[in-house]
Structures are given as C-alpha cells and as structure tokens.
C-alpha cells in the first residue's frame, strides 16, 4: 500500500472522471497518458463505472486506476473486481472502511472537519480526501483542521483547477489533488480528448514546478 501511495504522490493529480459510456475509457486513458499522467479515478456517478474501470485497466496496465464515489459495499466489490486499485468517496462509511481493511484496499474517504479526521484516524486511515476542498475553506481551512493530526496526509478535491493547484500542492500534508477539470463531462461528451491532454500536461507541469521548488 505504501508503494501505491508513493505512486499517487508521484502523479500529484488524480483526474476525477465520470464516463457515460465505458468505451470512452480508452481515448480517455490515451489522452491522460499522452499528457503525462498515468492515473485516473473513475466515479460511480454513472453506471458505466465498473465496465470503464475494467477497460482502462486492460488497455493501459501502466495506469493507476481507482474508483470514485464508492458509496456502497456492492460498488466496492464491483470496482475491485473490475481492477480498481484504490477507492475514494465523498464521506466516511464504516462498512466500506471494514470492507477495504479486509481486502487490503486503499480507501481515501472524504473529510471536512476535525471530527471527520478523528473518526478516520480511529479507523486506521492516514490518507484522506479533503472534500469539498475549496468550498470548505481552501488551503487555510486544510491547514487549520489538519494541524493537530500529525502523520495524516490529504488529497484535496472539489473546486481545484490549474489556477489553485500549486497552492494546495505546496502544502506539506498534501500528497496529491483530485479534480474533474482535466476531463470534465462536457469534454468527454464532445470527444475533445486533445483538450484533456492539454489540461493534463498543464497540470503535470504545475506538479513538476511545485516539486522542483520544494526540493
Ligand atoms: C469529486 O467527485 O470528487 C468531486 O466532484 C470533484 O470535484 P470537482 O468537480 O470540483 O473537481
């Protein structure tokens, strides 16, 4: 699991994607890889999620494919069976936490308050999704609520884009940021995968710049 977390950190950005048609996973994976990002979170906001996860994993084994908006144990089972390597969710569900523990699956539940973080830490989790990152108060809020929790890391998601990515990524407790701006529904519906690649390459450039500055 540490290796997986290290790879997510290396990526720096997790594109959050909802595909309506599982076949879209193929040009999507190609576009993300071309932009330099071998990772994606395919969300259960659409019924195509399990089939899309399976197709992306098969076509691009080098990609770190995760499942997002995992709200039920049934979805967890479907996602794992399709090949997802990690799960995210908007909140913390103890049944899913238990399932992930039993199946050695990395689970990053959404947290927004110190109480949320306390519950997650008590459940043995150390990498959490700070959600909704911007609406919850942005970097200042994350700093305030995370300060007491030494050793807990975060993946801020919700309202992140090329303009505020660097600010979040520069925070020491941030492993990576998630967001749908790289491959939003409209871009995918329009088949504009060139724009997905452009936005991905732009995000990768920001990650590299932040890391070079921090080195
Ligand atoms: C998610 O599902 O994690 C969020 O909806 C992503 O947030 P964003 O669309 O603001 O990037």
mmCIF file of C-alpha atoms and ligand atoms in Angstrom:
data_model
loop_
_atom_site.group_PDB
_atom_site.id
_atom_site.type_symbol
_atom_site.label_atom_id
_atom_site.label_comp_id
_atom_site.label_asym_id
_atom_site.label_seq_id
_atom_site.Cartn_x
_atom_site.Cartn_y
_atom_site.Cartn_z
ATOM 1 C CA UNK A 1 0.000 0.000 0.000
ATOM 2 C CA UNK A 2 2.914 2.371 0.689
ATOM 3 C CA UNK A 3 4.088 1.827 -2.874
ATOM 4 C CA UNK A 4 0.645 2.745 -4.158
ATOM 5 C CA UNK A 5 0.589 5.909 -2.052
ATOM 6 C CA UNK A 6 4.067 6.773 -3.348
ATOM 7 C CA UNK A 7 2.823 6.398 -6.921
ATOM 8 C CA UNK A 8 -0.200 8.608 -6.233
ATOM 9 C CA UNK A 9 2.174 11.178 -4.755
ATOM 10 C CA UNK A 10 4.382 10.977 -7.834
ATOM 11 C CA UNK A 11 1.364 11.659 -10.069
ATOM 12 C CA UNK A 12 0.420 14.659 -7.919
ATOM 13 C CA UNK A 13 -3.000 14.922 -9.548
ATOM 14 C CA UNK A 14 -5.840 12.411 -9.763
ATOM 15 C CA UNK A 15 -8.237 13.205 -12.612
ATOM 16 C CA UNK A 16 -11.808 12.608 -11.413
ATOM 17 C CA UNK A 17 -13.873 11.336 -14.320
ATOM 18 C CA UNK A 18 -17.486 10.293 -14.883
ATOM 19 C CA UNK A 19 -17.914 8.474 -18.184
ATOM 20 C CA UNK A 20 -21.358 7.793 -19.624
ATOM 21 C CA UNK A 21 -20.076 5.113 -21.974
ATOM 22 C CA UNK A 22 -17.411 2.600 -20.935
ATOM 23 C CA UNK A 23 -15.777 2.809 -24.377
ATOM 24 C CA UNK A 24 -14.802 6.408 -23.556
ATOM 25 C CA UNK A 25 -12.298 4.950 -21.092
ATOM 26 C CA UNK A 26 -9.981 4.080 -23.983
ATOM 27 C CA UNK A 27 -9.435 7.508 -25.605
ATOM 28 C CA UNK A 28 -9.541 8.983 -22.094
ATOM 29 C CA UNK A 29 -6.693 6.754 -20.881
ATOM 30 C CA UNK A 30 -4.694 7.550 -24.002
ATOM 31 C CA UNK A 31 -5.259 11.295 -23.557
ATOM 32 C CA UNK A 32 -4.179 11.218 -19.896
ATOM 33 C CA UNK A 33 -1.082 9.155 -20.682
ATOM 34 C CA UNK A 34 -0.165 11.493 -23.543
ATOM 35 C CA UNK A 35 -0.419 14.392 -21.111
ATOM 36 C CA UNK A 36 1.939 12.557 -18.736
ATOM 37 C CA UNK A 37 -0.476 11.351 -16.069
ATOM 38 C CA UNK A 38 -0.761 7.572 -15.579
ATOM 39 C CA UNK A 39 -3.709 7.706 -13.217
ATOM 40 C CA UNK A 40 -7.483 8.239 -13.106
ATOM 41 C CA UNK A 41 -10.390 7.999 -10.695
ATOM 42 C CA UNK A 42 -13.473 6.683 -12.494
ATOM 43 C CA UNK A 43 -16.524 7.550 -10.461
ATOM 44 C CA UNK A 44 -19.658 5.596 -9.694
ATOM 45 C CA UNK A 45 -21.677 8.679 -10.628
ATOM 46 C CA UNK A 46 -22.510 6.800 -13.800
ATOM 47 C CA UNK A 47 -23.490 3.171 -14.308
ATOM 48 C CA UNK A 48 -20.634 2.772 -16.776
ATOM 49 C CA UNK A 49 -18.041 2.949 -13.982
ATOM 50 C CA UNK A 50 -17.231 -0.761 -13.479
ATOM 51 C CA UNK A 51 -17.011 -1.500 -17.214
ATOM 52 C CA UNK A 52 -14.933 1.652 -17.771
ATOM 53 C CA UNK A 53 -12.539 0.662 -14.964
ATOM 54 C CA UNK A 54 -12.155 -2.797 -16.488
ATOM 55 C CA UNK A 55 -11.476 -1.431 -19.976
ATOM 56 C CA UNK A 56 -8.958 1.140 -18.796
ATOM 57 C CA UNK A 57 -7.087 -1.396 -16.638
ATOM 58 C CA UNK A 58 -6.894 -3.893 -19.507
ATOM 59 C CA UNK A 59 -5.873 -1.378 -22.160
ATOM 60 C CA UNK A 60 -3.377 0.537 -20.017
ATOM 61 C CA UNK A 61 -1.920 -1.709 -17.318
ATOM 62 C CA UNK A 62 0.602 1.034 -16.517
ATOM 63 C CA UNK A 63 -2.234 3.262 -15.303
ATOM 64 C CA UNK A 64 -3.189 3.527 -11.652
ATOM 65 C CA UNK A 65 -6.958 3.221 -11.947
ATOM 66 C CA UNK A 66 -9.122 3.952 -8.920
ATOM 67 C CA UNK A 67 -12.841 4.103 -8.250
ATOM 68 C CA UNK A 68 -14.554 7.246 -7.015
ATOM 69 C CA UNK A 69 -17.870 7.992 -5.317
ATOM 70 C CA UNK A 70 -17.818 4.490 -3.826
ATOM 71 C CA UNK A 71 -20.900 4.692 -1.619
ATOM 72 C CA UNK A 72 -21.821 1.045 -1.035
ATOM 73 C CA UNK A 73 -20.067 -2.248 -0.376
ATOM 74 C CA UNK A 74 -21.629 -3.548 -3.576
ATOM 75 C CA UNK A 75 -19.901 -0.796 -5.558
ATOM 76 C CA UNK A 76 -16.646 -1.580 -3.724
ATOM 77 C CA UNK A 77 -16.930 -5.211 -4.804
ATOM 78 C CA UNK A 78 -17.712 -4.269 -8.409
ATOM 79 C CA UNK A 79 -14.824 -1.801 -8.557
ATOM 80 C CA UNK A 80 -12.293 -4.231 -7.098
ATOM 81 C CA UNK A 81 -13.452 -6.993 -9.391
ATOM 82 C CA UNK A 82 -13.004 -4.635 -12.359
ATOM 83 C CA UNK A 83 -9.417 -3.914 -11.320
ATOM 84 C CA UNK A 84 -9.556 -0.658 -9.325
ATOM 85 C CA UNK A 85 -6.515 -0.243 -7.064
ATOM 86 C CA UNK A 86 -7.879 2.398 -4.682
ATOM 87 C CA UNK A 87 -11.198 3.937 -3.691
ATOM 88 C CA UNK A 88 -12.368 7.428 -2.882
ATOM 89 C CA UNK A 89 -15.709 8.584 -1.532
ATOM 90 C CA UNK A 90 -17.255 11.908 -0.513
ATOM 91 C CA UNK A 91 -17.530 10.764 3.105
ATOM 92 C CA UNK A 92 -16.553 8.102 5.604
ATOM 93 C CA UNK A 93 -18.696 4.969 5.649
ATOM 94 C CA UNK A 94 -17.678 2.402 8.257
ATOM 95 C CA UNK A 95 -18.927 -0.571 6.207
ATOM 96 C CA UNK A 96 -16.700 0.444 3.319
ATOM 97 C CA UNK A 97 -13.782 1.044 5.682
ATOM 98 C CA UNK A 98 -14.216 -2.504 7.022
ATOM 99 C CA UNK A 99 -14.513 -3.971 3.533
ATOM 100 C CA UNK A 100 -11.335 -2.192 2.425
ATOM 101 C CA UNK A 101 -9.457 -3.347 5.517
ATOM 102 C CA UNK A 102 -10.460 -6.957 4.820
ATOM 103 C CA UNK A 103 -9.405 -6.681 1.186
ATOM 104 C CA UNK A 104 -6.250 -4.600 1.739
ATOM 105 C CA UNK A 105 -7.672 -1.853 -0.460
ATOM 106 C CA UNK A 106 -6.531 1.750 -0.118
ATOM 107 C CA UNK A 107 -9.556 3.886 0.812
ATOM 108 C CA UNK A 108 -9.484 7.682 0.892
ATOM 109 C CA UNK A 109 -12.776 8.885 2.387
ATOM 110 C CA UNK A 110 -13.849 12.495 2.229
ATOM 111 C CA UNK A 111 -13.304 14.562 5.386
ATOM 112 C CA UNK A 112 -14.088 18.214 6.069
ATOM 113 C CA UNK A 113 -13.909 18.678 9.845
ATOM 114 C CA UNK A 114 -11.587 17.721 12.724
ATOM 115 C CA UNK A 115 -14.251 15.248 13.893
ATOM 116 C CA UNK A 116 -14.261 13.582 10.475
ATOM 117 C CA UNK A 117 -10.475 13.271 10.627
ATOM 118 C CA UNK A 118 -10.629 11.849 14.172
ATOM 119 C CA UNK A 119 -13.056 9.144 13.047
ATOM 120 C CA UNK A 120 -10.914 8.287 10.016
ATOM 121 C CA UNK A 121 -7.733 8.105 12.093
ATOM 122 C CA UNK A 122 -9.533 5.883 14.613
ATOM 123 C CA UNK A 123 -10.456 3.616 11.706
ATOM 124 C CA UNK A 124 -6.757 3.317 10.866
ATOM 125 C CA UNK A 125 -6.731 5.588 7.812
ATOM 126 C CA UNK A 126 -3.868 8.006 7.196
ATOM 127 C CA UNK A 127 -4.546 9.340 3.690
ATOM 128 C CA UNK A 128 -7.824 11.255 3.421
ATOM 129 C CA UNK A 129 -9.678 13.195 0.760
ATOM 130 C CA UNK A 130 -10.236 16.799 1.903
ATOM 131 C CA UNK A 131 -13.625 17.457 0.332
ATOM 132 C CA UNK A 132 -15.020 19.799 -0.883
ATOM 133 C CA UNK A 133 -11.611 21.471 -0.712
ATOM 134 C CA UNK A 134 -12.417 24.979 -1.933
ATOM 135 C CA UNK A 135 -15.970 25.238 -0.586
ATOM 136 C CA UNK A 136 -14.703 24.050 2.817
ATOM 137 C CA UNK A 137 -12.281 26.966 3.024
ATOM 138 C CA UNK A 138 -9.342 26.050 0.807
ATOM 139 C CA UNK A 139 -5.723 25.766 1.945
ATOM 140 C CA UNK A 140 -6.292 27.902 5.064
ATOM 141 C CA UNK A 141 -9.043 25.563 6.276
ATOM 142 C CA UNK A 142 -6.989 22.473 5.498
ATOM 143 C CA UNK A 143 -4.043 23.852 7.443
ATOM 144 C CA UNK A 144 -6.201 24.664 10.464
ATOM 145 C CA UNK A 145 -8.080 21.390 10.662
ATOM 146 C CA UNK A 146 -5.097 19.168 9.861
ATOM 147 C CA UNK A 147 -2.511 20.779 12.158
ATOM 148 C CA UNK A 148 -3.404 18.655 15.216
ATOM 149 C CA UNK A 149 -3.240 15.406 13.225
ATOM 150 C CA UNK A 150 0.443 14.597 12.834
ATOM 151 C CA UNK A 151 1.147 11.939 10.199
ATOM 152 C CA UNK A 152 -2.162 12.303 8.365
ATOM 153 C CA UNK A 153 -1.971 13.215 4.679
ATOM 154 C CA UNK A 154 -4.600 14.590 2.329
ATOM 155 C CA UNK A 155 -5.836 14.595 -1.241
ATOM 156 C CA UNK A 156 -7.800 17.857 -1.565
ATOM 157 C CA UNK A 157 -10.615 17.563 -4.107
ATOM 158 C CA UNK A 158 -13.517 19.795 -5.048
ATOM 159 C CA UNK A 159 -13.059 23.125 -6.802
ATOM 160 C CA UNK A 160 -9.438 22.534 -7.771
ATOM 161 C CA UNK A 161 -8.166 23.777 -11.142
ATOM 162 C CA UNK A 162 -4.954 24.882 -12.831
ATOM 163 C CA UNK A 163 -5.144 28.245 -11.046
ATOM 164 C CA UNK A 164 -5.161 26.953 -7.453
ATOM 165 C CA UNK A 165 -3.425 23.585 -7.840
ATOM 166 C CA UNK A 166 0.044 24.863 -6.901
ATOM 167 C CA UNK A 167 -1.189 26.426 -3.673
ATOM 168 C CA UNK A 168 -2.688 23.127 -2.471
ATOM 169 C CA UNK A 169 0.221 21.015 -3.709
ATOM 170 C CA UNK A 170 2.722 23.192 -1.871
ATOM 171 C CA UNK A 171 1.245 22.187 1.482
ATOM 172 C CA UNK A 172 3.372 19.559 3.255
ATOM 173 C CA UNK A 173 0.409 17.353 4.189
ATOM 174 C CA UNK A 174 -0.906 17.193 0.596
ATOM 175 C CA UNK A 175 0.087 14.045 -1.324
ATOM 176 C CA UNK A 176 -1.927 14.852 -4.454
ATOM 177 C CA UNK A 177 -5.007 16.794 -5.568
ATOM 178 C CA UNK A 178 -8.097 15.415 -7.268
ATOM 179 C CA UNK A 179 -10.336 17.175 -9.732
ATOM 180 C CA UNK A 180 -12.640 16.929 -12.683
ATOM 181 C CA UNK A 181 -11.277 19.949 -14.544
ATOM 182 C CA UNK A 182 -8.864 17.800 -16.582
ATOM 183 C CA UNK A 183 -11.526 15.605 -18.117
ATOM 184 C CA UNK A 184 -14.958 17.029 -17.387
ATOM 185 C CA UNK A 185 -18.196 15.560 -18.663
ATOM 186 C CA UNK A 186 -18.538 18.148 -21.422
ATOM 187 C CA UNK A 187 -15.077 17.492 -22.824
ATOM 188 C CA UNK A 188 -15.667 13.763 -22.823
ATOM 189 C CA UNK A 189 -19.139 14.072 -24.331
ATOM 190 C CA UNK A 190 -17.689 16.277 -27.079
ATOM 191 C CA UNK A 191 -14.857 13.779 -27.636
ATOM 192 C CA UNK A 192 -12.345 16.580 -27.111
ATOM 193 C CA UNK A 193 -9.515 14.384 -25.882
ATOM 194 C CA UNK A 194 -6.894 16.788 -27.243
ATOM 195 C CA UNK A 195 -8.072 19.303 -24.666
ATOM 196 C CA UNK A 196 -7.877 16.592 -21.969
ATOM 197 C CA UNK A 197 -4.249 16.035 -22.963
ATOM 198 C CA UNK A 198 -3.556 19.780 -22.964
ATOM 199 C CA UNK A 199 -5.043 20.271 -19.486
ATOM 200 C CA UNK A 200 -3.259 17.157 -18.212
ATOM 201 C CA UNK A 201 0.120 18.316 -19.497
ATOM 202 C CA UNK A 202 -0.518 21.730 -17.934
ATOM 203 C CA UNK A 203 -1.293 20.083 -14.560
ATOM 204 C CA UNK A 204 1.786 17.858 -14.785
ATOM 205 C CA UNK A 205 3.863 20.976 -15.448
ATOM 206 C CA UNK A 206 2.456 22.577 -12.293
ATOM 207 C CA UNK A 207 3.225 19.455 -10.226
ATOM 208 C CA UNK A 208 6.798 19.434 -11.540
ATOM 209 C CA UNK A 209 7.257 23.131 -10.818
ATOM 210 C CA UNK A 210 5.960 22.813 -7.243
ATOM 211 C CA UNK A 211 8.134 19.777 -6.536
ATOM 212 C CA UNK A 212 11.205 21.433 -8.053
ATOM 213 C CA UNK A 213 10.610 24.456 -5.846
ATOM 214 C CA UNK A 214 10.208 22.301 -2.762
ATOM 215 C CA UNK A 215 13.270 20.167 -3.484
HETATM 216 C C1 LIG B 1 -15.476 14.509 -6.720
HETATM 217 O O1 LIG B 1 -16.295 13.719 -7.182
HETATM 218 O O2 LIG B 1 -14.516 14.164 -6.026
HETATM 219 C C2 LIG B 1 -15.689 15.947 -6.977
HETATM 220 O O3 LIG B 1 -16.920 16.177 -7.560
HETATM 221 C C3 LIG B 1 -14.647 16.567 -7.832
HETATM 222 O O4 LIG B 1 -14.768 17.915 -7.632
HETATM 223 P P1 LIG B 1 -14.611 18.947 -8.839
HETATM 224 O O5 LIG B 1 -15.637 18.546 -9.876
HETATM 225 O O6 LIG B 1 -14.897 20.288 -8.238
HETATM 226 O O7 LIG B 1 -13.220 18.819 -9.347
#
